Amino acid sequence: MLTNKPKTKILVDGGDPDETLRVKSVLGFVDGQTTNPSLIAKNPEIQQRIASGHTLTPTEEADEYRKIVQAISPLVGDAGVSIEVFADLDTSAEEMFSQGEEMFSWIPNAYIKYPCTHEGLRAAEMSVQQEIRVNITLCFSQEQAAAVYVATKGSREPVYVSPFVGRLDDRGEDGIDVVKNIKTMYKNGDGHVHVLSASIRHLDHLLASFALNAELVTVPAKVTDEWAASNFPIPDQNFTYKAVGANGQPLKPIPYKELDLNLPWQSFDIAHELTTKGIQKFVADYRSTLQRSA
Ligand code: E4P
């Protein structure tokens, strides 16, 4: 079991309470959990139902999601459980907010995940005004993180922003650079946004997130197992991150940009191809669990 706890909070990236329990027994704790529509679609009970020909209605799917997060909620520490709204590319901020409001009532430690789009940020803006905790997901650029900062300024609760490291690596760019750039940019801010390093694929991503002092990191069980198997290393000041992709090729660096956090959030260019693709994938995975007529 882990004796030297890192400063970075550790969340489980998954959709199965049994898995959370298992990670907890390996680490001795878990600080929180992130879920998303793809992870919920992979939940063993939902998969079993689908395998036996019983797909779900949207109401049943929401009920299942609620039951899953209610089972996870008491297992985790103060980083809470992130619950993602079901949004496609046309979902309005008002629709997302109304889902978010409902989901926030499911458990006492919820964070509502909204996509890092114009409508997602409007929903986040509305949410923080109502003291609904938020996690802005599918973040792939420093500009998006700047917009998150400005849109949620004044929030009484910490706001999470989730840069997706692995998905940038997948297309040859150094995802860890985005975590580093956001942390640097926020240094002169008021500290209300916490960086949640996400889309972690291997041990080096985890260690780099610790080394960059990300406030939080969300980790699939496969990677917590890798960390445990290596006896829980924590990087020291000599740690250097090797920015190479799965094929061993060097990843393209993502340069830092000077951005002014006093500008209106709408002035930042927040469009990102991977955000669009990410929403489409969540929609497809969510729909795969639903009845054809839905
Ligand atoms: C974060 O909240 C997401 O659930 C997650 O990290 C996505 O990771 P993936 O790129 O492995 O799907």
mmCIF file of C-alpha atoms and ligand atoms in Angstrom:
data_model
loop_
_atom_site.group_PDB
_atom_site.id
_atom_site.type_symbol
_atom_site.label_atom_id
_atom_site.label_comp_id
_atom_site.label_asym_id
_atom_site.label_seq_id
_atom_site.Cartn_x
_atom_site.Cartn_y
_atom_site.Cartn_z
ATOM 1 C CA MET A 1 0.000 0.000 0.000
ATOM 2 C CA LEU A 2 1.062 3.571 -0.666
ATOM 3 C CA THR A 3 2.838 5.223 2.289
ATOM 4 C CA ASN A 4 4.149 8.438 0.674
ATOM 5 C CA LYS A 5 1.009 10.151 -0.649
ATOM 6 C CA PRO A 6 1.685 12.628 -3.499
ATOM 7 C CA LYS A 7 0.389 16.224 -3.243
ATOM 8 C CA THR A 8 -1.619 15.677 -6.419
ATOM 9 C CA LYS A 9 -5.043 14.215 -5.645
ATOM 10 C CA ILE A 10 -5.698 10.872 -7.275
ATOM 11 C CA LEU A 11 -9.033 10.104 -8.899
ATOM 12 C CA VAL A 12 -10.145 6.869 -10.512
ATOM 13 C CA ASP A 13 -11.114 7.230 -14.174
ATOM 14 C CA GLY A 14 -13.872 4.658 -14.564
ATOM 15 C CA GLY A 15 -17.527 3.718 -14.313
ATOM 16 C CA ASP A 16 -17.591 0.686 -12.053
ATOM 17 C CA PRO A 17 -17.857 0.933 -8.238
ATOM 18 C CA ASP A 18 -16.181 -2.500 -7.828
ATOM 19 C CA GLU A 19 -13.153 -1.216 -9.696
ATOM 20 C CA THR A 20 -13.020 1.902 -7.492
ATOM 21 C CA LEU A 21 -13.086 -0.350 -4.443
ATOM 22 C CA ARG A 22 -10.269 -2.452 -5.865
ATOM 23 C CA VAL A 23 -8.096 0.611 -6.609
ATOM 24 C CA LYS A 24 -8.847 1.853 -3.101
ATOM 25 C CA SER A 25 -7.607 -1.413 -1.634
ATOM 26 C CA VAL A 26 -4.417 -1.178 -3.705
ATOM 27 C CA LEU A 27 -3.647 2.480 -2.842
ATOM 28 C CA GLY A 28 -5.266 2.631 0.587
ATOM 29 C CA PHE A 29 -7.366 5.639 -0.510
ATOM 30 C CA VAL A 30 -8.876 7.324 -3.530
ATOM 31 C CA ASP A 31 -9.450 11.077 -3.513
ATOM 32 C CA GLY A 32 -12.145 11.109 -6.155
ATOM 33 C CA GLN A 33 -13.576 9.664 -9.351
ATOM 34 C CA THR A 34 -14.274 10.823 -12.868
ATOM 35 C CA THR A 35 -16.910 9.216 -15.068
ATOM 36 C CA ASN A 36 -18.040 9.922 -18.621
ATOM 37 C CA PRO A 37 -20.644 8.474 -21.033
ATOM 38 C CA SER A 38 -18.119 6.037 -22.586
ATOM 39 C CA LEU A 39 -17.039 4.727 -19.176
ATOM 40 C CA ILE A 40 -20.659 4.343 -18.032
ATOM 41 C CA ALA A 41 -21.495 2.445 -21.240
ATOM 42 C CA LYS A 42 -18.660 0.026 -20.305
ATOM 43 C CA ASN A 43 -20.044 -0.590 -16.796
ATOM 44 C CA PRO A 44 -20.262 -4.405 -16.401
ATOM 45 C CA GLU A 45 -23.960 -4.421 -15.432
ATOM 46 C CA ILE A 46 -24.923 -2.198 -18.363
ATOM 47 C CA GLN A 47 -22.820 -4.376 -20.693
ATOM 48 C CA GLN A 48 -24.488 -7.515 -19.356
ATOM 49 C CA ARG A 49 -27.901 -6.013 -19.982
ATOM 50 C CA ILE A 50 -26.985 -5.114 -23.539
ATOM 51 C CA ALA A 51 -25.470 -8.561 -24.168
ATOM 52 C CA SER A 52 -28.765 -10.150 -23.145
ATOM 53 C CA GLY A 53 -30.621 -7.923 -25.601
ATOM 54 C CA HIS A 54 -32.038 -5.450 -23.051
ATOM 55 C CA THR A 55 -31.068 -1.972 -24.135
ATOM 56 C CA LEU A 56 -32.042 1.040 -22.036
ATOM 57 C CA THR A 57 -34.394 3.964 -22.430
ATOM 58 C CA PRO A 58 -32.834 7.391 -21.756
ATOM 59 C CA THR A 59 -34.592 7.445 -18.352
ATOM 60 C CA GLU A 60 -33.253 3.991 -17.477
ATOM 61 C CA GLU A 61 -29.777 5.034 -18.589
ATOM 62 C CA ALA A 62 -29.930 8.101 -16.306
ATOM 63 C CA ASP A 63 -31.194 5.873 -13.451
ATOM 64 C CA GLU A 64 -28.282 3.493 -13.980
ATOM 65 C CA TYR A 65 -25.827 6.399 -14.057
ATOM 66 C CA ARG A 66 -27.321 7.752 -10.808
ATOM 67 C CA LYS A 67 -27.034 4.328 -9.111
ATOM 68 C CA ILE A 68 -23.422 3.958 -10.241
ATOM 69 C CA VAL A 69 -22.339 7.357 -8.885
ATOM 70 C CA GLN A 70 -24.323 6.803 -5.692
ATOM 71 C CA ALA A 71 -22.329 3.611 -5.123
ATOM 72 C CA ILE A 72 -19.031 5.374 -5.860
ATOM 73 C CA SER A 73 -19.752 8.557 -3.873
ATOM 74 C CA PRO A 74 -19.066 7.184 -0.343
ATOM 75 C CA LEU A 75 -15.870 5.426 -1.489
ATOM 76 C CA VAL A 76 -13.965 8.569 -2.395
ATOM 77 C CA GLY A 77 -12.356 11.509 -0.616
ATOM 78 C CA ASP A 78 -12.792 15.243 -1.016
ATOM 79 C CA ALA A 79 -12.113 15.477 -4.763
ATOM 80 C CA GLY A 80 -15.668 14.220 -5.322
ATOM 81 C CA VAL A 81 -17.259 12.350 -8.206
ATOM 82 C CA SER A 82 -17.452 13.965 -11.640
ATOM 83 C CA ILE A 83 -20.692 13.260 -13.518
ATOM 84 C CA GLU A 84 -20.953 14.209 -17.190
ATOM 85 C CA VAL A 85 -24.014 15.704 -18.857
ATOM 86 C CA PHE A 86 -25.217 14.049 -22.082
ATOM 87 C CA ALA A 87 -24.490 16.634 -24.760
ATOM 88 C CA ASP A 88 -24.160 16.501 -28.514
ATOM 89 C CA LEU A 89 -22.884 19.307 -30.719
ATOM 90 C CA ASP A 90 -26.314 20.997 -30.724
ATOM 91 C CA THR A 91 -27.150 20.803 -27.014
ATOM 92 C CA SER A 92 -27.800 24.269 -25.608
ATOM 93 C CA ALA A 93 -26.291 25.630 -22.415
ATOM 94 C CA GLU A 94 -29.759 25.716 -20.871
ATOM 95 C CA GLU A 95 -30.306 21.986 -21.579
ATOM 96 C CA MET A 96 -26.882 21.110 -20.176
ATOM 97 C CA PHE A 97 -27.476 23.230 -17.102
ATOM 98 C CA SER A 98 -30.836 21.605 -16.436
ATOM 99 C CA GLN A 99 -29.217 18.131 -16.593
ATOM 100 C CA GLY A 100 -26.362 19.385 -14.436
ATOM 101 C CA GLU A 101 -28.728 20.715 -11.797
ATOM 102 C CA GLU A 102 -30.487 17.336 -11.611
ATOM 103 C CA MET A 103 -27.219 15.337 -11.541
ATOM 104 C CA PHE A 104 -25.798 17.599 -8.838
ATOM 105 C CA SER A 105 -28.665 16.484 -6.557
ATOM 106 C CA TRP A 106 -27.746 12.778 -6.962
ATOM 107 C CA ILE A 107 -24.855 12.801 -4.478
ATOM 108 C CA PRO A 108 -23.401 15.265 -1.970
ATOM 109 C CA ASN A 109 -19.940 15.349 -3.580
ATOM 110 C CA ALA A 110 -20.777 15.825 -7.273
ATOM 111 C CA TYR A 111 -18.827 17.820 -9.836
ATOM 112 C CA ILE A 112 -20.712 18.374 -13.083
ATOM 113 C CA LYS A 113 -18.752 17.836 -16.267
ATOM 114 C CA TYR A 114 -19.470 20.142 -19.180
ATOM 115 C CA PRO A 115 -17.597 20.025 -22.494
ATOM 116 C CA CYS A 116 -15.174 22.845 -23.238
ATOM 117 C CA THR A 117 -17.350 24.493 -25.880
ATOM 118 C CA HIS A 118 -19.153 27.822 -26.028
ATOM 119 C CA GLU A 119 -22.396 26.246 -24.739
ATOM 120 C CA GLY A 120 -20.553 24.130 -22.168
ATOM 121 C CA LEU A 121 -18.878 27.235 -20.768
ATOM 122 C CA ARG A 122 -22.169 29.112 -20.659
ATOM 123 C CA ALA A 123 -23.614 26.180 -18.684
ATOM 124 C CA ALA A 124 -20.582 26.314 -16.366
ATOM 125 C CA GLU A 125 -21.059 30.048 -15.896
ATOM 126 C CA MET A 126 -24.695 29.457 -14.863
ATOM 127 C CA SER A 127 -23.684 26.554 -12.624
ATOM 128 C CA VAL A 128 -21.053 28.361 -10.575
ATOM 129 C CA GLN A 129 -23.545 31.161 -9.957
ATOM 130 C CA GLN A 130 -25.802 28.507 -8.368
ATOM 131 C CA GLU A 131 -22.844 27.002 -6.457
ATOM 132 C CA ILE A 132 -22.899 23.844 -8.556
ATOM 133 C CA ARG A 133 -19.340 22.497 -8.706
ATOM 134 C CA VAL A 134 -18.014 21.993 -12.235
ATOM 135 C CA ASN A 135 -15.329 20.102 -14.133
ATOM 136 C CA ILE A 136 -14.713 21.343 -17.673
ATOM 137 C CA THR A 137 -13.841 18.343 -19.752
ATOM 138 C CA LEU A 138 -12.394 17.679 -23.226
ATOM 139 C CA CYS A 139 -9.842 20.487 -22.842
ATOM 140 C CA PHE A 140 -6.997 20.333 -25.351
ATOM 141 C CA SER A 141 -5.526 23.834 -25.439
ATOM 142 C CA GLN A 142 -4.258 26.633 -23.273
ATOM 143 C CA GLU A 143 -6.827 28.983 -24.882
ATOM 144 C CA GLN A 144 -9.639 26.710 -23.709
ATOM 145 C CA ALA A 145 -8.213 26.710 -20.188
ATOM 146 C CA ALA A 146 -7.979 30.534 -20.273
ATOM 147 C CA ALA A 147 -11.671 30.688 -21.216
ATOM 148 C CA VAL A 148 -12.543 28.261 -18.374
ATOM 149 C CA TYR A 149 -10.702 30.506 -15.917
ATOM 150 C CA VAL A 150 -12.531 33.670 -16.989
ATOM 151 C CA ALA A 151 -15.983 32.062 -17.404
ATOM 152 C CA THR A 152 -15.922 30.632 -13.865
ATOM 153 C CA LYS A 153 -14.255 33.536 -12.066
ATOM 154 C CA GLY A 154 -15.923 34.212 -8.739
ATOM 155 C CA SER A 155 -16.784 30.548 -8.112
ATOM 156 C CA ARG A 156 -16.780 29.814 -4.385
ATOM 157 C CA GLU A 157 -15.795 26.216 -5.002
ATOM 158 C CA PRO A 158 -12.706 25.060 -6.891
ATOM 159 C CA VAL A 159 -13.417 24.570 -10.578
ATOM 160 C CA TYR A 160 -11.705 21.674 -12.357
ATOM 161 C CA VAL A 161 -10.329 21.855 -15.875
ATOM 162 C CA SER A 162 -9.408 18.541 -17.495
ATOM 163 C CA PRO A 163 -6.665 18.628 -20.137
ATOM 164 C CA PHE A 164 -6.722 15.310 -22.034
ATOM 165 C CA VAL A 165 -3.072 14.280 -22.283
ATOM 166 C CA GLY A 166 -3.322 10.888 -24.019
ATOM 167 C CA ARG A 167 -5.596 11.986 -26.837
ATOM 168 C CA LEU A 168 -3.094 14.728 -27.817
ATOM 169 C CA ASP A 169 -0.265 12.188 -27.662
ATOM 170 C CA ASP A 170 -2.328 9.924 -29.936
ATOM 171 C CA ARG A 171 -2.010 12.453 -32.719
ATOM 172 C CA GLY A 172 1.681 13.081 -32.145
ATOM 173 C CA GLU A 173 1.465 16.184 -29.915
ATOM 174 C CA ASP A 174 2.912 16.377 -26.417
ATOM 175 C CA GLY A 175 -0.200 16.402 -24.201
ATOM 176 C CA ILE A 176 1.863 16.924 -21.052
ATOM 177 C CA ASP A 177 2.888 20.335 -22.484
ATOM 178 C CA VAL A 178 -0.743 21.469 -22.243
ATOM 179 C CA VAL A 179 -0.815 20.603 -18.518
ATOM 180 C CA LYS A 180 2.501 22.448 -18.078
ATOM 181 C CA ASN A 181 1.332 25.518 -20.043
ATOM 182 C CA ILE A 182 -1.960 25.770 -18.154
ATOM 183 C CA LYS A 183 -0.175 25.487 -14.797
ATOM 184 C CA THR A 184 2.241 28.265 -15.859
ATOM 185 C CA MET A 185 -0.588 30.482 -17.112
ATOM 186 C CA TYR A 186 -2.592 30.042 -13.899
ATOM 187 C CA LYS A 187 0.401 30.952 -11.702
ATOM 188 C CA ASN A 188 -0.615 34.606 -11.773
ATOM 189 C CA GLY A 189 -4.298 33.836 -11.312
ATOM 190 C CA ASP A 190 -6.473 33.625 -8.200
ATOM 191 C CA GLY A 191 -6.201 29.815 -7.880
ATOM 192 C CA HIS A 192 -9.904 29.116 -8.371
ATOM 193 C CA VAL A 193 -9.276 26.635 -11.228
ATOM 194 C CA HIS A 194 -7.572 23.350 -10.398
ATOM 195 C CA VAL A 195 -5.845 21.379 -13.121
ATOM 196 C CA LEU A 196 -7.054 17.781 -13.399
ATOM 197 C CA SER A 197 -4.665 15.889 -15.641
ATOM 198 C CA ALA A 198 -6.788 13.428 -17.653
ATOM 199 C CA SER A 199 -6.590 10.825 -20.423
ATOM 200 C CA ILE A 200 -3.649 9.218 -18.638
ATOM 201 C CA ARG A 201 -2.345 6.216 -20.556
ATOM 202 C CA HIS A 202 0.810 5.131 -18.737
ATOM 203 C CA LEU A 203 2.983 5.571 -15.666
ATOM 204 C CA ASP A 204 5.073 8.411 -17.148
ATOM 205 C CA HIS A 205 1.923 10.494 -17.687
ATOM 206 C CA LEU A 206 1.079 9.979 -14.012
ATOM 207 C CA LEU A 207 4.586 10.857 -12.813
ATOM 208 C CA ALA A 208 4.755 13.921 -15.086
ATOM 209 C CA SER A 209 1.416 15.107 -13.666
ATOM 210 C CA PHE A 210 2.874 14.807 -10.146
ATOM 211 C CA ALA A 211 6.067 16.603 -11.217
ATOM 212 C CA LEU A 212 4.045 19.490 -12.681
ATOM 213 C CA ASN A 213 2.071 19.791 -9.445
ATOM 214 C CA ALA A 214 -1.261 19.258 -11.165
ATOM 215 C CA GLU A 215 -3.804 19.635 -8.365
ATOM 216 C CA LEU A 216 -5.493 16.404 -9.465
ATOM 217 C CA VAL A 217 -4.978 13.508 -11.832
ATOM 218 C CA THR A 218 -7.550 10.956 -12.984
ATOM 219 C CA VAL A 219 -6.125 7.515 -13.578
ATOM 220 C CA PRO A 220 -7.485 4.302 -15.093
ATOM 221 C CA ALA A 221 -7.081 1.214 -12.868
ATOM 222 C CA LYS A 222 -4.584 -0.212 -15.363
ATOM 223 C CA VAL A 223 -2.201 2.674 -14.593
ATOM 224 C CA THR A 224 -2.687 2.591 -10.800
ATOM 225 C CA ASP A 225 -1.795 -1.113 -11.104
ATOM 226 C CA GLU A 226 1.357 -0.170 -13.060
ATOM 227 C CA TRP A 227 2.226 2.378 -10.373
ATOM 228 C CA ALA A 228 1.712 -0.206 -7.608
ATOM 229 C CA ALA A 229 3.760 -2.811 -9.503
ATOM 230 C CA SER A 230 6.684 -0.318 -9.605
ATOM 231 C CA ASN A 231 6.298 0.297 -5.852
ATOM 232 C CA PHE A 232 4.673 3.743 -6.110
ATOM 233 C CA PRO A 233 7.532 5.938 -7.372
ATOM 234 C CA ILE A 234 7.148 9.700 -6.782
ATOM 235 C CA PRO A 235 9.250 11.940 -9.062
ATOM 236 C CA ASP A 236 11.985 14.076 -7.479
ATOM 237 C CA GLN A 237 13.589 17.235 -8.929
ATOM 238 C CA ASN A 238 15.748 15.095 -11.233
ATOM 239 C CA PHE A 239 12.689 13.639 -12.957
ATOM 240 C CA THR A 240 12.579 14.285 -16.687
ATOM 241 C CA TYR A 241 9.598 13.387 -18.795
ATOM 242 C CA LYS A 242 10.339 11.551 -22.033
ATOM 243 C CA ALA A 243 7.874 12.961 -24.531
ATOM 244 C CA VAL A 244 7.499 9.949 -26.810
ATOM 245 C CA GLY A 245 4.380 8.410 -28.278
ATOM 246 C CA ALA A 246 3.240 4.787 -28.139
ATOM 247 C CA ASN A 247 5.320 4.082 -31.261
ATOM 248 C CA GLY A 248 8.466 5.494 -29.610
ATOM 249 C CA GLN A 249 8.455 8.563 -31.880
ATOM 250 C CA PRO A 250 9.137 11.978 -30.247
ATOM 251 C CA LEU A 251 5.984 14.010 -29.605
ATOM 252 C CA LYS A 252 5.658 17.507 -31.064
ATOM 253 C CA PRO A 253 6.067 20.186 -28.357
ATOM 254 C CA ILE A 254 3.113 22.535 -27.743
ATOM 255 C CA PRO A 255 4.530 26.035 -27.133
ATOM 256 C CA TYR A 256 3.416 28.330 -24.301
ATOM 257 C CA LYS A 257 1.358 31.398 -25.249
ATOM 258 C CA GLU A 258 1.014 34.670 -23.357
ATOM 259 C CA LEU A 259 -2.742 34.997 -22.768
ATOM 260 C CA ASP A 260 -4.481 37.754 -20.836
ATOM 261 C CA LEU A 261 -6.824 36.305 -18.201
ATOM 262 C CA ASN A 262 -8.546 39.690 -17.887
ATOM 263 C CA LEU A 263 -10.155 39.428 -21.317
ATOM 264 C CA PRO A 264 -13.763 38.238 -21.743
ATOM 265 C CA TRP A 265 -13.883 34.429 -22.102
ATOM 266 C CA GLN A 266 -15.659 34.702 -25.459
ATOM 267 C CA SER A 267 -12.550 36.384 -26.902
ATOM 268 C CA PHE A 268 -10.457 33.184 -26.684
ATOM 269 C CA ASP A 269 -10.375 30.803 -29.623
ATOM 270 C CA ILE A 270 -11.715 27.680 -27.913
ATOM 271 C CA ALA A 271 -12.470 25.596 -31.022
ATOM 272 C CA HIS A 272 -10.550 22.318 -31.016
ATOM 273 C CA GLU A 273 -11.017 19.360 -33.347
ATOM 274 C CA LEU A 274 -10.470 16.882 -30.505
ATOM 275 C CA THR A 275 -13.210 18.507 -28.407
ATOM 276 C CA THR A 276 -15.644 18.014 -31.299
ATOM 277 C CA LYS A 277 -14.495 14.426 -31.861
ATOM 278 C CA GLY A 278 -14.670 13.732 -28.120
ATOM 279 C CA ILE A 279 -18.299 14.889 -27.946
ATOM 280 C CA GLN A 280 -19.161 12.740 -30.978
ATOM 281 C CA LYS A 281 -17.553 9.681 -29.376
ATOM 282 C CA PHE A 282 -19.396 10.219 -26.062
ATOM 283 C CA VAL A 283 -22.685 10.534 -27.976
ATOM 284 C CA ALA A 284 -21.986 7.323 -29.949
ATOM 285 C CA ASP A 285 -21.091 5.348 -26.811
ATOM 286 C CA TYR A 286 -24.123 6.693 -24.948
ATOM 287 C CA ARG A 287 -26.421 5.829 -27.872
ATOM 288 C CA SER A 288 -24.976 2.319 -28.074
ATOM 289 C CA THR A 289 -26.725 1.542 -24.788
ATOM 290 C CA LEU A 290 -30.115 2.905 -25.857
ATOM 291 C CA GLN A 291 -33.114 1.401 -27.579
ATOM 292 C CA ARG A 292 -33.239 2.040 -31.317
ATOM 293 C CA SER A 293 -36.410 4.053 -30.975
ATOM 294 C CA ALA A 294 -34.832 6.451 -28.460
HETATM 295 C C1 E4P B 1 -11.573 12.368 -17.898
HETATM 296 O O1 E4P B 1 -12.357 12.818 -17.100
HETATM 297 C C2 E4P B 1 -11.898 11.342 -18.890
HETATM 298 O O2 E4P B 1 -12.814 10.444 -18.351
HETATM 299 C C3 E4P B 1 -10.733 10.522 -19.359
HETATM 300 O O3 E4P B 1 -9.549 10.812 -18.720
HETATM 301 C C4 E4P B 1 -10.693 10.198 -20.807
HETATM 302 O O4 E4P B 1 -9.572 9.429 -21.141
HETATM 303 P P1 E4P B 1 -9.411 8.628 -22.510
HETATM 304 O O5 E4P B 1 -8.753 9.524 -23.495
HETATM 305 O O6 E4P B 1 -8.536 7.484 -22.148
HETATM 306 O O7 E4P B 1 -10.794 8.239 -22.953
#
